[in-house]
Coordinates of N, CA and C in Angstrom, one line a residue:
M1 N -83.1 156.7 61.9 CA -81.9 157.2 61.8 C -80.8 156.3 61.6
L2 N -80.9 155.2 62.6 CA -80.1 154.1 62.7 C -80.0 153.2 61.3
D3 N -81.2 153.0 61.0 CA -81.5 152.2 59.6 C -80.9 152.9 58.5
K4 N -80.9 154.4 58.4 CA -80.4 154.9 57.5 C -79.0 154.6 57.3
V5 N -78.2 154.9 58.6 CA -76.8 154.8 58.6 C -76.5 153.4 58.4
Q6 N -77.0 152.2 58.9 CA -76.8 150.9 58.7 C -76.9 150.8 57.0
Q7 N -77.8 151.3 56.4 CA -78.0 151.1 54.9 C -76.8 151.9 54.3
Q8 N -76.4 152.9 54.9 CA -75.1 153.5 54.1 C -73.9 152.6 54.4
I9 N -73.8 152.0 55.5 CA -72.7 151.2 55.8 C -72.6 150.0 54.9
N10 N -73.8 149.5 54.8 CA -74.0 148.0 53.9 C -73.7 148.5 52.5
A11 N -74.0 149.6 52.0 CA -73.9 150.3 50.7 C -72.2 150.3 50.3
L12 N -71.6 150.6 51.2 CA -70.1 151.0 51.2 C -69.3 149.6 50.5
Q13 N -68.5 149.9 49.6 CA -67.4 148.7 49.2 C -66.4 148.5 50.1
T14 N -65.9 147.6 50.0 CA -64.7 147.1 51.1 C -63.7 148.1 50.8
G15 N -63.2 148.8 52.0 CA -61.9 149.7 51.7 C -62.5 151.2 51.7
K16 N -63.7 151.5 51.5 CA -64.1 152.7 51.4 C -64.4 153.3 52.7
K17 N -64.5 154.6 52.9 CA -64.6 155.4 54.1 C -65.7 156.3 54.1
L18 N -66.3 156.4 55.2 CA -67.6 157.3 55.4 C -67.5 157.9 56.8
I19 N -67.7 159.4 56.7 CA -67.8 160.3 57.7 C -69.2 160.2 58.4
L20 N -69.5 160.1 59.4 CA -70.7 160.3 59.9 C -70.7 161.3 61.1
G21 N -71.9 162.1 61.1 CA -71.8 163.2 62.1 C -72.5 164.5 61.6
A22 N -72.3 164.9 60.3 CA -72.8 166.2 59.9 C -74.4 166.2 59.9
G23 N -75.1 167.0 60.6 CA -76.3 167.1 60.6 C -77.0 166.2 61.6
I24 N -76.5 165.5 62.5 CA -76.9 164.5 63.3 C -76.9 165.1 64.8
E25 N -77.9 165.2 65.5 CA -78.0 165.7 66.9 C -77.1 164.9 67.6
I26 N -76.6 165.4 68.7 CA -75.5 164.8 69.5 C -75.9 163.5 70.4
H27 N -77.3 163.5 70.7 CA -77.6 162.3 71.5 C -78.0 161.3 70.5
T28 N -78.5 161.4 69.3 CA -78.5 160.4 68.2 C -77.4 160.0 67.8
M29 N -76.4 160.7 67.8 CA -75.0 160.4 67.4 C -74.5 159.2 68.4
Q30 N -74.9 159.2 69.7 CA -74.5 158.4 70.5 C -74.8 157.1 70.2
S31 N -76.0 157.1 69.8 CA -76.7 155.6 69.4 C -75.9 155.0 68.2
I32 N -75.7 156.0 67.2 CA -74.8 155.6 65.9 C -73.5 155.1 66.3
V33 N -72.7 155.9 67.3 CA -71.5 155.2 67.9 C -71.6 153.8 68.5
D34 N -72.6 153.6 69.2 CA -72.9 152.2 69.8 C -73.1 151.3 68.6
L35 N -73.8 151.7 67.6 CA -74.0 150.6 66.5 C -72.7 150.3 65.7
C36 N -71.9 151.5 65.6 CA -70.6 151.2 64.9 C -69.6 150.5 65.8
Q37 N -69.7 150.7 67.0 CA -68.8 149.8 67.8 C -69.2 148.3 67.8
Q38 N -70.5 148.2 67.5 CA -70.8 146.6 67.6 C -70.5 146.3 66.1
L39 N -70.7 146.9 65.1 CA -70.3 146.5 63.9 C -68.7 146.3 63.8
E40 N -68.1 147.2 64.5 CA -66.5 146.9 64.5 C -66.2 145.6 65.1
S41 N -66.8 145.5 66.4 CA -66.7 144.1 67.0 C -66.9 142.7 66.3
N42 N -68.0 143.1 65.3 CA -68.2 141.9 64.3 C -67.4 141.9 63.1
G43 N -66.4 142.7 62.9 CA -65.6 142.9 61.9 C -66.2 143.4 60.6
V44 N -67.4 144.3 60.7 CA -67.8 144.8 59.5 C -67.2 146.0 59.0
I45 N -66.9 146.9 60.0 CA -66.2 148.1 59.8 C -65.0 148.3 60.7
R46 N -64.3 149.2 60.4 CA -63.2 149.6 61.4 C -63.4 151.0 61.5
I47 N -63.4 151.5 62.9 CA -63.4 153.0 63.3 C -62.1 153.6 63.3
I48 N -61.9 154.5 62.3 CA -60.4 155.0 62.2 C -60.4 156.4 63.1
N49 N -61.5 157.2 63.3 CA -61.3 158.2 64.3 C -62.6 158.7 64.9
K50 N -62.4 159.1 66.0 CA -63.6 159.4 66.8 C -63.4 161.0 67.2
H51 N -64.3 161.8 67.0 CA -64.0 163.2 67.2 C -64.9 163.5 68.4
Q52 N -64.4 164.2 69.5 CA -65.2 164.5 70.7 C -65.6 166.0 70.7
E53 N -66.8 166.3 70.9 CA -67.3 167.8 71.2 C -66.6 168.4 72.3
S54 N -66.6 169.7 72.3 CA -66.1 170.4 73.4 C -67.0 171.5 74.0
K55 N -68.1 171.5 73.5 CA -69.0 172.6 73.8 C -69.7 172.2 75.3
T56 N -70.2 171.1 75.4 CA -70.8 171.0 76.7 C -69.8 170.3 77.7
G57 N -68.8 169.8 77.4 CA -67.8 169.4 78.4 C -67.9 168.2 78.6
Q58 N -69.0 167.5 78.0 CA -69.2 166.0 78.3 C -68.3 165.0 77.3
K59 N -67.7 165.6 76.4 CA -66.7 165.0 75.5 C -67.6 163.8 74.8
L60 N -68.7 164.3 74.3 CA -69.6 163.2 73.5 C -69.0 163.2 72.3
I61 N -69.0 162.1 71.6 CA -68.5 161.9 70.2 C -69.4 162.4 69.1
D62 N -69.0 163.5 68.3 CA -70.0 164.2 67.4 C -69.8 163.7 66.1
S63 N -68.5 163.0 65.8 CA -68.3 162.5 64.3 C -67.3 161.3 64.4
L64 N -67.6 160.5 63.2 CA -67.0 159.2 63.3 C -66.3 159.4 61.8
L65 N -65.1 158.8 61.5 CA -64.8 158.2 60.3 C -64.6 156.8 60.4
I66 N -65.2 156.1 59.5 CA -65.1 154.5 59.7 C -64.8 154.2 58.1
E67 N -64.3 152.8 58.0 CA -63.9 152.2 56.9 C -64.5 150.7 56.8
K68 N -65.0 150.5 55.8 CA -65.6 149.0 55.5 C -64.5 148.1 55.3
S69 N -64.7 146.9 56.2 CA -63.7 146.1 56.3 C -64.1 144.9 55.2

């Protein structure tokens, strides 16, 4: 799953946005969040919005809006 997300991000053109989270299991999403935070620190993307789930009370991130830098 991480490879697929990485490929989607690599395929984005500069300035284009991508929503991540639909159809992704919540625990897998946490690995994707870690990947995106690393890419953001490297200047590859910018995380525009993080949405936290409210069902479990753990406030885990269930979707991200990112923009290619």
